[in-house]
CSV table of C-alpha atoms and ligand atoms in Angstrom, one decimal:
chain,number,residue,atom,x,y,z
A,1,UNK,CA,7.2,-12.6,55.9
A,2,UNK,CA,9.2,-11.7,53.1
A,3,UNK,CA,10.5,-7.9,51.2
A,4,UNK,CA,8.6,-6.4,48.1
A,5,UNK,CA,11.6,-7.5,46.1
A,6,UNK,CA,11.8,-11.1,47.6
A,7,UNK,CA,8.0,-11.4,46.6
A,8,UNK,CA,8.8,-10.2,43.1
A,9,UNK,CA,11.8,-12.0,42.9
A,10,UNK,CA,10.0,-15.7,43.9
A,11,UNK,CA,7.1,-15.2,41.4
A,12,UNK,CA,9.7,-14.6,38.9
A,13,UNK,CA,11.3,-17.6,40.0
A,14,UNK,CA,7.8,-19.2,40.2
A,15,UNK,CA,5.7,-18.3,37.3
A,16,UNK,CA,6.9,-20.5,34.2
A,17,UNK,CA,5.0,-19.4,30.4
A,18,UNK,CA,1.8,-22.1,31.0
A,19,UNK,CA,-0.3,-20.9,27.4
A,20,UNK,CA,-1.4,-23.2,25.0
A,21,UNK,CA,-0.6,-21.9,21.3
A,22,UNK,CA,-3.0,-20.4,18.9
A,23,UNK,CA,-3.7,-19.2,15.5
A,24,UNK,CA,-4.8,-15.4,15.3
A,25,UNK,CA,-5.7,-12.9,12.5
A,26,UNK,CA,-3.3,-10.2,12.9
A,27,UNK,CA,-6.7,-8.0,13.3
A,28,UNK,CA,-7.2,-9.6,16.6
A,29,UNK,CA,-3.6,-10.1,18.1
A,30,UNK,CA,-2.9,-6.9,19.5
A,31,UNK,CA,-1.6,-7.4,22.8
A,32,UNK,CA,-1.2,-10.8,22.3
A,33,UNK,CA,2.4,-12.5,23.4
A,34,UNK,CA,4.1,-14.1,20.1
A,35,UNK,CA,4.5,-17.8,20.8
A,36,UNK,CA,6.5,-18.1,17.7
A,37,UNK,CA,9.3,-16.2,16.1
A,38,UNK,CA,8.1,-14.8,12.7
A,39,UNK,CA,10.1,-14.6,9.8
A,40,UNK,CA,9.9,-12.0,6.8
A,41,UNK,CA,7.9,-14.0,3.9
A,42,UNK,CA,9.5,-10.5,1.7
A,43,UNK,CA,12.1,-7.8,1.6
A,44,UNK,CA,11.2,-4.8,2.8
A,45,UNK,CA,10.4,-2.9,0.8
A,46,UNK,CA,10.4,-5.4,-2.0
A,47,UNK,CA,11.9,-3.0,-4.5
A,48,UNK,CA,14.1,0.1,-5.1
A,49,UNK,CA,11.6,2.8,-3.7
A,50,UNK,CA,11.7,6.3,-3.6
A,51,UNK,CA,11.9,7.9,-0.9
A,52,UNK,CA,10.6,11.2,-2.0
A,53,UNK,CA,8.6,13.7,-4.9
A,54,UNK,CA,11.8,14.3,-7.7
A,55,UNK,CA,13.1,12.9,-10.2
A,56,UNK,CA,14.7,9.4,-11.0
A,57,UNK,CA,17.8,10.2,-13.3
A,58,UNK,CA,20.5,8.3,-14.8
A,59,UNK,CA,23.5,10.0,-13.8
A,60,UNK,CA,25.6,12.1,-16.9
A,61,UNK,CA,28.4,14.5,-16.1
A,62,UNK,CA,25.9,18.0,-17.0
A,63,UNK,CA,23.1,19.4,-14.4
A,64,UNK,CA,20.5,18.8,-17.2
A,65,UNK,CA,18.3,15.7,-17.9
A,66,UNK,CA,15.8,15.1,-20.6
A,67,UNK,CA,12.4,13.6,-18.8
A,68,UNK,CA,11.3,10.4,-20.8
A,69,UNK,CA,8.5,9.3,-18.9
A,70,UNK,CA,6.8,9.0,-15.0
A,71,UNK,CA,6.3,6.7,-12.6
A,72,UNK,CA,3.7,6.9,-9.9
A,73,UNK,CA,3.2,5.0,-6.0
A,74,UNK,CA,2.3,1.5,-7.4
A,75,UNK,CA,2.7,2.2,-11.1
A,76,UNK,CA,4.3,-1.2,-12.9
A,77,UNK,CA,5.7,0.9,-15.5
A,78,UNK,CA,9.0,-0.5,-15.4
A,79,UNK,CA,11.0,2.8,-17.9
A,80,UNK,CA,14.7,2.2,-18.8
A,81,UNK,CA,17.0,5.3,-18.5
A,82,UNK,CA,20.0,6.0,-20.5
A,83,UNK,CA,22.4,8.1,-19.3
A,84,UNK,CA,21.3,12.0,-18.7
A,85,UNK,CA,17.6,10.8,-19.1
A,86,UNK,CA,15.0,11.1,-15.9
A,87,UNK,CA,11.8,10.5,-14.5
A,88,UNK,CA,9.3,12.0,-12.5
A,89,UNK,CA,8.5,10.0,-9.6
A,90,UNK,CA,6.8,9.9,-6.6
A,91,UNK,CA,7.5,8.8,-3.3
A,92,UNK,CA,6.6,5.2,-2.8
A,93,UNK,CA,7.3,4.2,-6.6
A,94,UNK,CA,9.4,1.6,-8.1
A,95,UNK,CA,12.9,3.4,-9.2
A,96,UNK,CA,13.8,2.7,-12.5
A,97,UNK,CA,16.8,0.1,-12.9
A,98,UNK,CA,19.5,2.4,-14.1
A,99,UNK,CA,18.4,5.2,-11.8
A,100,UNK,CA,21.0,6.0,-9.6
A,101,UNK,CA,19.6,8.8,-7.3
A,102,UNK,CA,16.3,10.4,-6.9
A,103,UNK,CA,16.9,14.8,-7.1
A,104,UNK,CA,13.4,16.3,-5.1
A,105,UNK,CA,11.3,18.7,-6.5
A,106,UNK,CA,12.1,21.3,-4.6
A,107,UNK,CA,15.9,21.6,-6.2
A,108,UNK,CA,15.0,21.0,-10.2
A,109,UNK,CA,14.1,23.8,-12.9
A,110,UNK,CA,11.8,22.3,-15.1
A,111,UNK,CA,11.4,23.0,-18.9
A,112,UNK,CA,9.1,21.6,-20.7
A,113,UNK,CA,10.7,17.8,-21.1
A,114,UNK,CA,14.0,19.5,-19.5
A,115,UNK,CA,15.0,19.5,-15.7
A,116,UNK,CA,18.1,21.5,-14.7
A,117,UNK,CA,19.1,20.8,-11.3
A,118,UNK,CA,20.0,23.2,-8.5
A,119,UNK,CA,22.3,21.1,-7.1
A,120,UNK,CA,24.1,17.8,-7.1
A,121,UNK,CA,23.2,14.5,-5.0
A,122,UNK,CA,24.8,11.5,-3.5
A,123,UNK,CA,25.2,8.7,-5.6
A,124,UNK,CA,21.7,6.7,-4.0
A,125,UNK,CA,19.9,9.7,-2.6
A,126,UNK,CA,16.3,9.3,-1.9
A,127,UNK,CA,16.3,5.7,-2.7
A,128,UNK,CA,15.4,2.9,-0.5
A,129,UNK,CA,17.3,-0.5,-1.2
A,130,UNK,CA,15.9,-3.7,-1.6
A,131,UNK,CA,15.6,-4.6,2.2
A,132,UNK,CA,16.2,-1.6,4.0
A,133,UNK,CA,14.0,-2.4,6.9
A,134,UNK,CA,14.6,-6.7,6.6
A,135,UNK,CA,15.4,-8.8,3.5
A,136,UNK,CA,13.1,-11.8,3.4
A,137,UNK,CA,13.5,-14.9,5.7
A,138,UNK,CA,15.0,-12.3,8.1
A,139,UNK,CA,13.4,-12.2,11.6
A,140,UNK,CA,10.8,-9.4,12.3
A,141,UNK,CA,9.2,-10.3,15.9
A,142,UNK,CA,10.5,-13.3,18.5
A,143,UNK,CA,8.3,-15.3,20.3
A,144,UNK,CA,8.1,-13.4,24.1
A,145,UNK,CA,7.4,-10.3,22.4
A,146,UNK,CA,4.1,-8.6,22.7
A,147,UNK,CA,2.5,-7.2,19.8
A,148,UNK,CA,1.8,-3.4,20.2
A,149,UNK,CA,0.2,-1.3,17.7
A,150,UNK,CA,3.5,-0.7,16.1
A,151,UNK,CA,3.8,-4.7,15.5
A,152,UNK,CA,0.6,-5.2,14.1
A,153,UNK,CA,1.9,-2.4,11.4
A,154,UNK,CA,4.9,-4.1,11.3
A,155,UNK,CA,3.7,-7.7,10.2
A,156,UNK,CA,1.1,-6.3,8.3
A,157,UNK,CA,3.8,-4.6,6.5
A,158,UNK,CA,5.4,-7.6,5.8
A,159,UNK,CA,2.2,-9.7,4.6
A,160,UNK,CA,1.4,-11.5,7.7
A,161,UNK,CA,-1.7,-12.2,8.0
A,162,UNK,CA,-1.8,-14.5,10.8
A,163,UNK,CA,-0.3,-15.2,13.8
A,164,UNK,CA,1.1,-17.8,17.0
A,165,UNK,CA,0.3,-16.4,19.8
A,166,UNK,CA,-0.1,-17.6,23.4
A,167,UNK,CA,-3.4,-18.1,25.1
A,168,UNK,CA,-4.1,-15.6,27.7
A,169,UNK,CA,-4.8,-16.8,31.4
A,170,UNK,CA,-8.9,-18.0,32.7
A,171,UNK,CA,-8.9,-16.1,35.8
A,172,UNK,CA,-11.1,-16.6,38.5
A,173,UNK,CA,-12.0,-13.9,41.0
A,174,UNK,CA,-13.2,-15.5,44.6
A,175,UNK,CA,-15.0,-12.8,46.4
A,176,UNK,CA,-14.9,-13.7,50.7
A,177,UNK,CA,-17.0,-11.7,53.0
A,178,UNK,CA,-20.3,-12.1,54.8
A,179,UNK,CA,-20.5,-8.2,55.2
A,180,UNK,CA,-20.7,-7.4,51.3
A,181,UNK,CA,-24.0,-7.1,49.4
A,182,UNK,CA,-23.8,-6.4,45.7
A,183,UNK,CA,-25.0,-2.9,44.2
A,184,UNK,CA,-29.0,-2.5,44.2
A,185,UNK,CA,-30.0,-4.2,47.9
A,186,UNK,CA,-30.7,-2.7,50.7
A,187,UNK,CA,-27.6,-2.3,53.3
A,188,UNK,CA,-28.6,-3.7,57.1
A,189,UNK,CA,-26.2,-2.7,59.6
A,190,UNK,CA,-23.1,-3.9,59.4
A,191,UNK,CA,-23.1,-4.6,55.5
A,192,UNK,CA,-21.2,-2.9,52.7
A,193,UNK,CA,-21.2,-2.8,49.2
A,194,UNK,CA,-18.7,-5.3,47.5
A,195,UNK,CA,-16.4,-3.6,44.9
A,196,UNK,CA,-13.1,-6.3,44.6
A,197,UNK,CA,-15.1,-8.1,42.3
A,198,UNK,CA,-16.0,-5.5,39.9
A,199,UNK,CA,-12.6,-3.5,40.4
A,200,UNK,CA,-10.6,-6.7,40.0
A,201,UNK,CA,-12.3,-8.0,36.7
A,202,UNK,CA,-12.2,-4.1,35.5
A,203,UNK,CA,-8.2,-3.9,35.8
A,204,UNK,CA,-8.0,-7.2,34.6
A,205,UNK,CA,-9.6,-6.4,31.1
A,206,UNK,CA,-8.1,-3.3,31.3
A,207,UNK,CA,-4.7,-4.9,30.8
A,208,UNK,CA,-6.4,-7.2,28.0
A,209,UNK,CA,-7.7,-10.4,30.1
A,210,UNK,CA,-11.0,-10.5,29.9
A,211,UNK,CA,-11.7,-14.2,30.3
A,212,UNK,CA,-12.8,-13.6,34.1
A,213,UNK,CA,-15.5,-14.4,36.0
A,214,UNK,CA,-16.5,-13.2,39.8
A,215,UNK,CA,-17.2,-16.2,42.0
A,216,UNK,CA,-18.7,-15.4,45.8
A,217,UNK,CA,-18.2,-17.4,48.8
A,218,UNK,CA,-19.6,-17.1,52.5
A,219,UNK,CA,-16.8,-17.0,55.5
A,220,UNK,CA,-17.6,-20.1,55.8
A,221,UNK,CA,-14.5,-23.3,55.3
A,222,UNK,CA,-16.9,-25.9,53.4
A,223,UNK,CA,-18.5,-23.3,51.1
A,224,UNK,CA,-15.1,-21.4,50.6
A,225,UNK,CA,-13.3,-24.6,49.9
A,226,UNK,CA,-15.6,-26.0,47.9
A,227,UNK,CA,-15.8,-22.4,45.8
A,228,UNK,CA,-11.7,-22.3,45.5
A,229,UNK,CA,-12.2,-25.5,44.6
A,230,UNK,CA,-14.7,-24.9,41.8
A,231,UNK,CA,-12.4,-21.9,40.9
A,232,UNK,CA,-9.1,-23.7,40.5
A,233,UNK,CA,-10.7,-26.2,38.6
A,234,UNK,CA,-11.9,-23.6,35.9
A,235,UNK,CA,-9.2,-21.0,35.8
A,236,UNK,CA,-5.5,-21.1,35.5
A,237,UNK,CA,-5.4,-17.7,38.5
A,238,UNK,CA,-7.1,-17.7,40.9
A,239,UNK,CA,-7.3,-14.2,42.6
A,240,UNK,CA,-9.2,-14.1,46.1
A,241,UNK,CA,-10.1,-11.1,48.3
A,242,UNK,CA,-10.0,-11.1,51.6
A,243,UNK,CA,-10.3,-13.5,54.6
A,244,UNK,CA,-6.3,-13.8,54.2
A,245,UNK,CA,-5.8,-12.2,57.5
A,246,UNK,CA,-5.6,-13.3,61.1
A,247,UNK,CA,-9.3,-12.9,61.9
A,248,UNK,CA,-11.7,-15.5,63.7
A,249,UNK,CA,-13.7,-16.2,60.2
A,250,UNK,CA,-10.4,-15.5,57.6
A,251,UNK,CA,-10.8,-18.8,56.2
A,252,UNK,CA,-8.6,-18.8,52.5
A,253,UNK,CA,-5.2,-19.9,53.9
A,254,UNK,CA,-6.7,-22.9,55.7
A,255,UNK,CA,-8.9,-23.9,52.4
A,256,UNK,CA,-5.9,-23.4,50.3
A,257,UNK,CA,-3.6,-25.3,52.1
A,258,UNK,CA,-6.7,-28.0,52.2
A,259,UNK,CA,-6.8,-28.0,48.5
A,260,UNK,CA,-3.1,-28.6,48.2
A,261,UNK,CA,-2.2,-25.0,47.1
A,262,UNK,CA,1.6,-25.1,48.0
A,263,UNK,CA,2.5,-21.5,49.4
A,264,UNK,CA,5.3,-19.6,48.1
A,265,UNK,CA,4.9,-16.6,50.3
A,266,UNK,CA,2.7,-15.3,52.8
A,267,UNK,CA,2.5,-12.0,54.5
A,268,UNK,CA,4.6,-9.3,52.4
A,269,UNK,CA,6.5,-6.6,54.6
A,270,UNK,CA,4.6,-3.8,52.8
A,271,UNK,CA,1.7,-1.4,53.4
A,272,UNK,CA,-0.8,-1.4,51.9
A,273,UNK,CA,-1.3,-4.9,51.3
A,274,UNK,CA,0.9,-6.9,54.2
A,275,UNK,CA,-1.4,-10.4,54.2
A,276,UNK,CA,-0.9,-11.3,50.8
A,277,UNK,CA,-0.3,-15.0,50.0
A,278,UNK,CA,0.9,-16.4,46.8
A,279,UNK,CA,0.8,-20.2,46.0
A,280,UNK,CA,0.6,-22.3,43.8
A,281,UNK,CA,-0.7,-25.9,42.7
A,282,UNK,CA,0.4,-27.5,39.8
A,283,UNK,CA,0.7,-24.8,36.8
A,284,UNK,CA,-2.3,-23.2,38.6
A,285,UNK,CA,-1.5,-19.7,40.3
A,286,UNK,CA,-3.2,-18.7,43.2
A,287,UNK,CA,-2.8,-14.9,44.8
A,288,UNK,CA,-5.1,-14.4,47.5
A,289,UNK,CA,-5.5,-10.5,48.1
A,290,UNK,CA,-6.2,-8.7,51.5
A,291,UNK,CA,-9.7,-7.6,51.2
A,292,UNK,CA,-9.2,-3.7,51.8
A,293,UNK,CA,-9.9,-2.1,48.6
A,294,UNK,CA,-6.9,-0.6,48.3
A,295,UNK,CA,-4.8,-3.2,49.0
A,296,UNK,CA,-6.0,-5.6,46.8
A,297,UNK,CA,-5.7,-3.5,43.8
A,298,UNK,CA,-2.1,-2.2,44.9
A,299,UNK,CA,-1.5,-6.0,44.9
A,300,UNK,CA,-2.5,-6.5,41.4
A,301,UNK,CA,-0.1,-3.9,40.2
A,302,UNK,CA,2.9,-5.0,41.9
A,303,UNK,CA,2.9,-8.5,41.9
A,304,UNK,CA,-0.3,-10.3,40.2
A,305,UNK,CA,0.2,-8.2,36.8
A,306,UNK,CA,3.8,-9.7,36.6
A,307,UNK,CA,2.6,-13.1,37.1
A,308,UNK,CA,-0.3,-12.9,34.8
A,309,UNK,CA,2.7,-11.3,32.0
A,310,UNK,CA,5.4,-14.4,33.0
A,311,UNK,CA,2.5,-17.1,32.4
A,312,UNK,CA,2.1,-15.9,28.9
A,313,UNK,CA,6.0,-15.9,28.3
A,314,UNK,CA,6.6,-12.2,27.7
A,315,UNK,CA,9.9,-12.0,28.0
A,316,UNK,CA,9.8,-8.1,29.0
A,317,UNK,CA,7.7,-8.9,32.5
A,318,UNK,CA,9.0,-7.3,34.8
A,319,UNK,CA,7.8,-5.0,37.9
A,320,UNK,CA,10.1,-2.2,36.9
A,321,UNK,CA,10.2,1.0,38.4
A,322,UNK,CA,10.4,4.6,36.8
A,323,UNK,CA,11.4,7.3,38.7
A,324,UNK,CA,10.1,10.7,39.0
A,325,UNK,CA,11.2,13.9,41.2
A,326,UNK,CA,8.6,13.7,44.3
A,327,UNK,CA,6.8,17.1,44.7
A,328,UNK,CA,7.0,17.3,48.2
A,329,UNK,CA,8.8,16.0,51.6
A,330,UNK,CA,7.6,13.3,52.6
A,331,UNK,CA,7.7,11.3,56.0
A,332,UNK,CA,6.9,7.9,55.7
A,333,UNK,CA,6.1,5.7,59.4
A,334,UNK,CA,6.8,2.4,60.2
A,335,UNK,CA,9.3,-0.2,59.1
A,336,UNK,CA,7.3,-1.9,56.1
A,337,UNK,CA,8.0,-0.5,52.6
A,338,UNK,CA,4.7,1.9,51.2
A,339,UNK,CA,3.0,1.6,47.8
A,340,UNK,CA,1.7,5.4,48.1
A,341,UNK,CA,-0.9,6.6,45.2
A,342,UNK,CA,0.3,9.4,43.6
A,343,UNK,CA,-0.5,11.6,40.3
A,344,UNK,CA,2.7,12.7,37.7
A,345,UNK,CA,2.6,16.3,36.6
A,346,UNK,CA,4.6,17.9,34.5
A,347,UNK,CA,8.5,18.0,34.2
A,348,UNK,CA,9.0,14.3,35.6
A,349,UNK,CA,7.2,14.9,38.9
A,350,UNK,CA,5.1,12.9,40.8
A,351,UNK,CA,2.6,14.0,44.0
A,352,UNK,CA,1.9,11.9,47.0
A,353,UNK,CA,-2.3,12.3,46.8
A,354,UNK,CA,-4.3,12.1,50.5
A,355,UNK,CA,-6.0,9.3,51.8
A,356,UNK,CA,-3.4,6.5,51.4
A,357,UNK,CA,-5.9,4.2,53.9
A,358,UNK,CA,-5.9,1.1,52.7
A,359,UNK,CA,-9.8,1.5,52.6
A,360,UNK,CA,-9.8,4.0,50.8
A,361,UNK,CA,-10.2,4.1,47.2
A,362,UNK,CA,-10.7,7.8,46.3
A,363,UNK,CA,-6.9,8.7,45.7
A,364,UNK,CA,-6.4,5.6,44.0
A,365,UNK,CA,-8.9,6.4,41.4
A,366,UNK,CA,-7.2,9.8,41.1
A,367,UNK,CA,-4.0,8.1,40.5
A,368,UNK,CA,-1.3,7.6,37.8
A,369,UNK,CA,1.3,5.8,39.7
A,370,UNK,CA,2.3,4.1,42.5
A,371,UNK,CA,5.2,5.6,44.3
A,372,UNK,CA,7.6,3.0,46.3
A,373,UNK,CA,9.2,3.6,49.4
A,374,UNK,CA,11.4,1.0,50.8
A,375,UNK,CA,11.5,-0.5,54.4
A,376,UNK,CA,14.5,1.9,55.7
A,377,UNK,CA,13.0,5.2,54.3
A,378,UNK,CA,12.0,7.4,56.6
A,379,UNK,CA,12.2,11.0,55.1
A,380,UNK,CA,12.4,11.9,51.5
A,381,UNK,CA,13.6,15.1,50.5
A,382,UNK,CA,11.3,17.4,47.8
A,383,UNK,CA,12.6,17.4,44.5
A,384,UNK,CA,14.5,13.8,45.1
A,385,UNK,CA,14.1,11.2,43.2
A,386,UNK,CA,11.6,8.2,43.9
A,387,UNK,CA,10.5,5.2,41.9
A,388,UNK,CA,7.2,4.5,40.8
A,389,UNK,CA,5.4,2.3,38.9
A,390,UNK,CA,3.2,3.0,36.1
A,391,UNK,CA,-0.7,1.9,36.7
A,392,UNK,CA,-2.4,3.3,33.4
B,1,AMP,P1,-10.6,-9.0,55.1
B,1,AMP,O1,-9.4,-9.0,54.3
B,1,AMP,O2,-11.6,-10.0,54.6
B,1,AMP,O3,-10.3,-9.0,56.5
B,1,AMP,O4,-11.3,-7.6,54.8
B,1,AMP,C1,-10.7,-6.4,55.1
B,1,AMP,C2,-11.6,-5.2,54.9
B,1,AMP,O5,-11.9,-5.1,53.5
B,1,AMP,C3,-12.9,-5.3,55.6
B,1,AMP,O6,-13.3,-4.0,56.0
B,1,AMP,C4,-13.9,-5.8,54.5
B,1,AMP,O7,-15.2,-5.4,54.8
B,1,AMP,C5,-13.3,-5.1,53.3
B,1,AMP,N1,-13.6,-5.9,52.1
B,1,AMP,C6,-13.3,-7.2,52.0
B,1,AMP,N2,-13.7,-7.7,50.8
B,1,AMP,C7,-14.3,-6.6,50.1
B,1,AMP,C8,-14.9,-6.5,48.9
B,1,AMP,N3,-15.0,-7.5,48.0
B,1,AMP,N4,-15.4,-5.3,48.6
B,1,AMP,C9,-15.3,-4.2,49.4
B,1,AMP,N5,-14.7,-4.3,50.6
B,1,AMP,C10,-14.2,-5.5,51.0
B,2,MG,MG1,-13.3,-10.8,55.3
């Protein structure tokens, strides 16, 4: 048995970046982990750009400019001023050479081909230099860095096209359990409907791996070996629910350590979600999930979304908590730390929602966060702080 941040702290110890390379468009890299640095093929921006609607001038020692010509966003004119001669321009455009400041609209008299300013400006105002943001060959993202939206503006901004990324994870979901029935047949006595599979592939894609496919096997050791098997064969994760506890027909640990799954930790001292096993076997990963609804998917946010993160090399994985003031005293029982769902509100809070049974999925789909308790909590105070994690 080992802590929450034991577990967290061997699969960060565990889990080296296993992806393969590959080419993207930038159109389809978002949330893609850079497996290469890129460099800036240009400066940005490429040219002396204005930074506003004005005028371009060539500074004399009078408050009065003659205008000679204009320059609009992506004009090529390319006007020379003398001195006490402007231009109008545009935010966007290409300053003139001997422009030394850009004066805005809002502060000029014009007349006619004559501009009288209001005031004076800064030697450079309202121009951007040559490289502001990055000069070219300058580095713009490193490898370990995922791309968000804000990247891809980024390297489009900078003419990229393309690029390395690393491949995301196969995962493969083993669902164990004679009692489940899928959605659609009948229920005898003593059968439920199965949900792991569909709620595990569903937060899977949901944080952008959607190479996954939902294998079944009976509580059976040959057909569950043979399926883990079959499973660790075709996927680099393997994810299984249930049959990880100490029941008569709980089968996985057994099949595992069959298939020469080395484990790193078994049993976790946390509720919900105590029978947790992670292993591993070769560069394969293989978490097998207590089959309670609620636990399993508690799982996946604490510990199989970090692994999944450090096997593409993102260099930002990490289970880190936020904290948030909690709305209400809370008692917590029992010596094992507690994932509780809970819902933020407004002004940093963050409210312990009912039903916290690890069967139970209707708080969890009402949820926001998972609040964490630690092993020698007992009591926390309203209005203290707590940490959470983030699950949306
Ligand atoms: P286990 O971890 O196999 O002992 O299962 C613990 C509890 O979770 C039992 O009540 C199971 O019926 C339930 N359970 C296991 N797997 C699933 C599943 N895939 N979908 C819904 N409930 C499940
Ligand atoms: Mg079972």
């Amino acid at each position: 048995m080992v802590t929450v941040s034991e577990a967290i702290q061997l699969i960060t110890n565990n889990v080296k970046s296993s992806a393969k390379m590959e080419q993207r468009t930038l159109s389809s890299a978002l949330d893609n982990v850079l497996a290469a640095d890129v460099v800036s093929p240009i400066s940005m921006p490429p040219f002396r750009q204005s930074a506003m609607d004005g005028y371009a001038i060539c500074s004399h020692d009078s408050m009065e400019y003659t205008v000679v010509g204009e320059v609009a966003a992506g004009s090529q004119d390319h006007p020379h001023l003398n001195r006490g001669e402007a231009v109008r321009i545009f935010t966007g455009a290409a300053v003139p050479d001997t422009a030394d400041r850009i004066v805005i609209q809002e502060k000029v008299n014009r007349q006619e081909d004559h501009i009288l300013l209001e005031e004076a400006f800064r030697l450079g105002a309202n121009i951007r230099p040559i490289g502001e943001q990055l000069h070219k060959g300058d580095p713009v993202m490193g490898a370990g860095m995922r791309i968000t939206p804000a990247g891809i503006g980024l390297l489009a901004g900078v003419g990229v096209a393309e690029v390395t990324v690393a491949t995301k994870p196969r995962v493969a979901i083993v669902v164990t359990g004679d009692e489940l029935k899928a959605a659609g047949e009948p229920l005898n006595r003593g059968q439920i409907y199965e949900s792991n599979g569909a709620m595990l592939a569903a937060v899977l894609s949901d944080k952008g791996y959607n190479d996954s496919q939902v294998l079944k096997a009976e509580d059976d050791l040959e057909v569950l070996t043979n399926t883990l098997q079959q499973a660790l064969t075709e996927a680099d994760v393997v994810l299984v629910s249930g049959g990880i506890s100490v029941g008569d027909y709980d089968f996985v640990k057994t099949a595992l350590n069959n298939l020469g799954v080395q484990q790193v930790f078994y049993k976790v001292k946390q509720k919900p979600g105590k029978p947790l096993l992670f292993g591993k076997k070769e560069q394969k990963l293989v978490f097998a999930l207590p089959g309670n609804p609620a636990s399993a998917l508690s799982c996946f946010y604490v510990y199989v979304l970090l692994a999944l993160r450090l096997w593409e090399g993102d260099k930002q994985a990490s289970s880190r908590f936020q904290f948030a003031k909690i709305e209400s005293n809370y008692h917590k029982k029992g010596d094992r730390a507690q994932f509780l769902k809970a819902k933020k509100g407004a002004d940093n809070t963050v409210a312990i929602l009912d039903g916290q049974a690890s069967s139970m999925l209707q708080s969890f789909a009402a949820a926001d966060a998972l609040v964490f308790l630690d092993e020698e909590v007992s009591y926390v105070d309203q209005e203290s702080l707590v940490p959470y994690l983030n699950i949306l």
